[in-house]
């Protein structure tokens, strides 16, 4: 456990010593959510959550549905680079006596840390414009969305090269979270429920606008995260052992 | 000319020899175009989408597919080749020629990606002026490719550069596509209040592409802003790139020391 903590600390130190990246972790979500809030026209909006239609305003709806997307984007990119491109250095740790599982655990712990920061910053900025009905559940939904896309980023980083990986993370989160799962849409496309962001975003939107969350949605979100996390862990474990 | 051709060939061979990147060039644009079309079929309530949301989605998806691909190629062309370019400069390659090779490579990839995406778009949408629409699509790719080059020059690490480009593209694509009604304006010195969308890099290419593809017209009012984006980004790219690879000064002679 000490070795996992040491590897985690070294990764965190690497992050801390990259001030530009730290700045971006804060500025990027603030920029997106603030901009969407600022440009939202005054006017009513109807969001479709928990099988019911809830009346709200566009300046409230915009920051609400861009917050999980922003946290997911940051985590996805972090997963892609922090884990995907670190395999060579991590393989040296294995040569130095670390067990592959310890290295993988440390890296995934770092990713969870980034997802937590991205979630905290995104929700913090959002709170200046939108007050969710159930803040704790909204944070849970946003955090789960971020973790799911973090896992997608890890897999993309290990399977694809960087250009394709970044493309996939941006396109995936845009289409999945911004278009397919958008609560402003009157009908959810049949394909939407098969995408990774469906259940966690539903948790966030239900908590934000309806104030009630179906426990099944939380369970299914955790299941999606479990499956993607297992795939990411297995792929990363294999990469570290083979490198 | 020989140096330009050599450098460009180098960049293209490097690109082509990465199988996943090549596959992405052929697979991802069609997937993006089609997915946007399918996804927006669920958006009947937004008046900004007009009568046919699926077509609006395919217009947005095609632009996004090509623009973001070019942006990423521009970004990684500059970042991944930084140390190699510095060595080429030491070997006598003029910096302007080096940047030109990166730009020509980016344009070549844009043409290829644009052709694939436009092919898929044209299969699903009856394009009114195909040549004009394709030209506008390449122009959109050029704007984002240059944006990628500028970001890659100013933010010289892959993770940070990708975050900057991804967040720029994310906001740009969402707001300039017209999927959501946006009427905010900001004061611009000498121009009065200007709509926020007018200032986004992809807004004018989006309008040009929509007009060319759906109405067969050249929306001349949007040509000037696109040209301004291209020229401004080109100027910044040359300045920043020259600065990042040595600022026009001769490379220092490094002495070996034990």
mmCIF file of C-alpha atoms in Angstrom, chain A residues 14-15 18 20-21 24-25 28-29 31-32 35-36 38-42 45-46 48 58 62 65 69-71 73-74 77-78 81-82 85 159-168 170-171 173-175 178-180 182-189 191, chain B residues 15 18 20-21 24 28-29 31-33 35-36 38-46 64-66 68-69 72-73 76-77 80 154-175 179-184 196 200:
data_model
loop_
_atom_site.group_PDB
_atom_site.id
_atom_site.type_symbol
_atom_site.label_atom_id
_atom_site.label_comp_id
_atom_site.label_asym_id
_atom_site.label_seq_id
_atom_site.Cartn_x
_atom_site.Cartn_y
_atom_site.Cartn_z
ATOM 1 C CA UNK A 14 4.070 15.715 -11.633
ATOM 2 C CA UNK A 15 0.636 17.283 -12.037
ATOM 3 C CA UNK A 18 2.685 21.603 -14.326
ATOM 4 C CA UNK A 20 -0.426 25.332 -16.955
ATOM 5 C CA UNK A 21 -2.295 22.057 -16.594
ATOM 6 C CA UNK A 24 -6.513 24.605 -17.265
ATOM 7 C CA UNK A 25 -8.224 22.238 -14.812
ATOM 8 C CA UNK A 28 -11.412 25.328 -18.851
ATOM 9 C CA UNK A 29 -14.612 24.312 -16.998
ATOM 10 C CA UNK A 31 -14.780 29.136 -19.389
ATOM 11 C CA UNK A 32 -17.250 26.647 -20.880
ATOM 12 C CA UNK A 35 -19.836 31.151 -21.556
ATOM 13 C CA UNK A 36 -22.856 28.899 -21.983
ATOM 14 C CA UNK A 38 -23.677 34.133 -20.478
ATOM 15 C CA UNK A 39 -24.946 33.465 -24.006
ATOM 16 C CA UNK A 40 -28.124 31.645 -23.010
ATOM 17 C CA UNK A 41 -31.083 33.766 -24.113
ATOM 18 C CA UNK A 42 -33.690 34.734 -21.564
ATOM 19 C CA UNK A 45 -37.343 25.923 -21.441
ATOM 20 C CA UNK A 46 -38.891 22.549 -20.845
ATOM 21 C CA UNK A 48 -37.624 16.162 -19.889
ATOM 22 C CA UNK A 58 -32.726 28.525 -20.713
ATOM 23 C CA UNK A 62 -27.615 25.583 -20.235
ATOM 24 C CA UNK A 65 -26.356 20.163 -18.865
ATOM 25 C CA UNK A 69 -20.121 17.360 -20.111
ATOM 26 C CA UNK A 70 -17.287 19.647 -19.059
ATOM 27 C CA UNK A 71 -16.207 17.395 -16.201
ATOM 28 C CA UNK A 73 -14.262 16.123 -21.206
ATOM 29 C CA UNK A 74 -11.523 16.971 -18.718
ATOM 30 C CA UNK A 77 -8.520 13.871 -21.838
ATOM 31 C CA UNK A 78 -6.777 13.222 -18.511
ATOM 32 C CA UNK A 81 -2.793 11.219 -21.498
ATOM 33 C CA UNK A 82 -2.133 10.576 -17.802
ATOM 34 C CA UNK A 85 1.039 7.849 -22.418
ATOM 35 C CA UNK A 159 -5.998 1.374 -28.144
ATOM 36 C CA UNK A 160 -5.732 4.436 -30.396
ATOM 37 C CA UNK A 161 -2.996 6.939 -31.039
ATOM 38 C CA UNK A 162 -3.217 10.456 -29.632
ATOM 39 C CA UNK A 163 -5.002 12.201 -32.511
ATOM 40 C CA UNK A 164 -7.643 9.515 -32.800
ATOM 41 C CA UNK A 165 -7.963 9.335 -29.003
ATOM 42 C CA UNK A 166 -8.545 13.057 -28.530
ATOM 43 C CA UNK A 167 -10.967 13.043 -31.460
ATOM 44 C CA UNK A 168 -12.922 10.183 -29.942
ATOM 45 C CA UNK A 170 -14.327 15.113 -27.779
ATOM 46 C CA UNK A 171 -16.714 13.677 -30.334
ATOM 47 C CA UNK A 173 -18.731 13.425 -25.123
ATOM 48 C CA UNK A 174 -20.251 16.031 -27.461
ATOM 49 C CA UNK A 175 -22.569 13.617 -29.211
ATOM 50 C CA UNK A 178 -24.676 17.260 -25.417
ATOM 51 C CA UNK A 179 -26.855 15.893 -28.186
ATOM 52 C CA UNK A 180 -28.204 12.391 -27.481
ATOM 53 C CA UNK A 182 -29.813 16.513 -23.903
ATOM 54 C CA UNK A 183 -32.791 17.044 -21.571
ATOM 55 C CA UNK A 184 -34.174 19.726 -23.894
ATOM 56 C CA UNK A 185 -34.851 17.082 -26.542
ATOM 57 C CA UNK A 186 -38.437 15.896 -26.516
ATOM 58 C CA UNK A 187 -37.663 12.287 -27.447
ATOM 59 C CA UNK A 188 -34.684 10.244 -26.418
ATOM 60 C CA UNK A 189 -33.303 8.374 -29.396
ATOM 61 C CA UNK A 191 -29.455 4.646 -29.403
ATOM 62 C CA UNK B 15 0.956 10.446 -40.879
ATOM 63 C CA UNK B 18 0.268 5.400 -38.274
ATOM 64 C CA UNK B 20 -4.966 4.087 -36.421
ATOM 65 C CA UNK B 21 -4.660 7.691 -37.575
ATOM 66 C CA UNK B 24 -9.544 7.441 -38.189
ATOM 67 C CA UNK B 28 -14.448 8.837 -37.917
ATOM 68 C CA UNK B 29 -15.707 11.592 -40.278
ATOM 69 C CA UNK B 31 -19.429 8.262 -38.187
ATOM 70 C CA UNK B 32 -19.548 11.880 -36.965
ATOM 71 C CA UNK B 33 -21.659 13.050 -39.931
ATOM 72 C CA UNK B 35 -24.347 10.299 -35.783
ATOM 73 C CA UNK B 36 -25.087 14.026 -35.725
ATOM 74 C CA UNK B 38 -29.405 10.643 -36.242
ATOM 75 C CA UNK B 39 -28.969 12.444 -32.910
ATOM 76 C CA UNK B 40 -30.702 15.623 -34.000
ATOM 77 C CA UNK B 41 -33.781 13.784 -35.151
ATOM 78 C CA UNK B 42 -34.741 13.944 -31.455
ATOM 79 C CA UNK B 43 -34.679 17.739 -31.399
ATOM 80 C CA UNK B 44 -38.020 18.849 -32.795
ATOM 81 C CA UNK B 45 -38.677 21.481 -30.135
ATOM 82 C CA UNK B 46 -35.856 23.871 -31.037
ATOM 83 C CA UNK B 64 -17.156 19.495 -37.050
ATOM 84 C CA UNK B 65 -15.636 16.281 -38.438
ATOM 85 C CA UNK B 66 -13.395 18.105 -40.884
ATOM 86 C CA UNK B 68 -11.619 19.236 -35.634
ATOM 87 C CA UNK B 69 -9.596 16.665 -37.599
ATOM 88 C CA UNK B 72 -5.779 18.083 -34.245
ATOM 89 C CA UNK B 73 -3.441 17.451 -37.156
ATOM 90 C CA UNK B 76 0.143 17.455 -33.202
ATOM 91 C CA UNK B 77 2.134 18.368 -36.314
ATOM 92 C CA UNK B 80 5.280 16.216 -31.824
ATOM 93 C CA UNK B 154 1.852 28.511 -27.763
ATOM 94 C CA UNK B 155 1.002 25.502 -25.567
ATOM 95 C CA UNK B 156 3.828 23.103 -26.317
ATOM 96 C CA UNK B 157 2.691 19.940 -24.458
ATOM 97 C CA UNK B 158 0.232 17.413 -25.826
ATOM 98 C CA UNK B 159 -2.040 17.201 -22.795
ATOM 99 C CA UNK B 160 -2.418 20.934 -22.274
ATOM 100 C CA UNK B 161 -2.607 21.664 -26.014
ATOM 101 C CA UNK B 162 -5.327 19.056 -26.438
ATOM 102 C CA UNK B 163 -7.323 20.463 -23.513
ATOM 103 C CA UNK B 164 -7.173 23.969 -24.979
ATOM 104 C CA UNK B 165 -8.161 22.845 -28.486
ATOM 105 C CA UNK B 166 -10.886 20.489 -27.261
ATOM 106 C CA UNK B 167 -12.529 23.154 -25.116
ATOM 107 C CA UNK B 168 -12.313 25.734 -27.900
ATOM 108 C CA UNK B 169 -13.859 23.312 -30.387
ATOM 109 C CA UNK B 170 -16.495 22.179 -27.914
ATOM 110 C CA UNK B 171 -17.865 25.661 -27.317
ATOM 111 C CA UNK B 172 -17.373 26.741 -30.911
ATOM 112 C CA UNK B 173 -19.205 23.758 -32.350
ATOM 113 C CA UNK B 174 -22.085 23.982 -29.895
ATOM 114 C CA UNK B 175 -22.680 27.713 -30.311
ATOM 115 C CA UNK B 179 -28.550 24.206 -32.465
ATOM 116 C CA UNK B 180 -29.464 26.553 -29.647
ATOM 117 C CA UNK B 181 -30.806 30.087 -29.884
ATOM 118 C CA UNK B 182 -28.020 32.458 -28.852
ATOM 119 C CA UNK B 183 -28.573 36.195 -29.044
ATOM 120 C CA UNK B 184 -25.887 37.581 -26.714
ATOM 121 C CA UNK B 196 -21.069 36.445 -29.747
ATOM 122 C CA UNK B 200 -16.472 32.214 -33.189
#
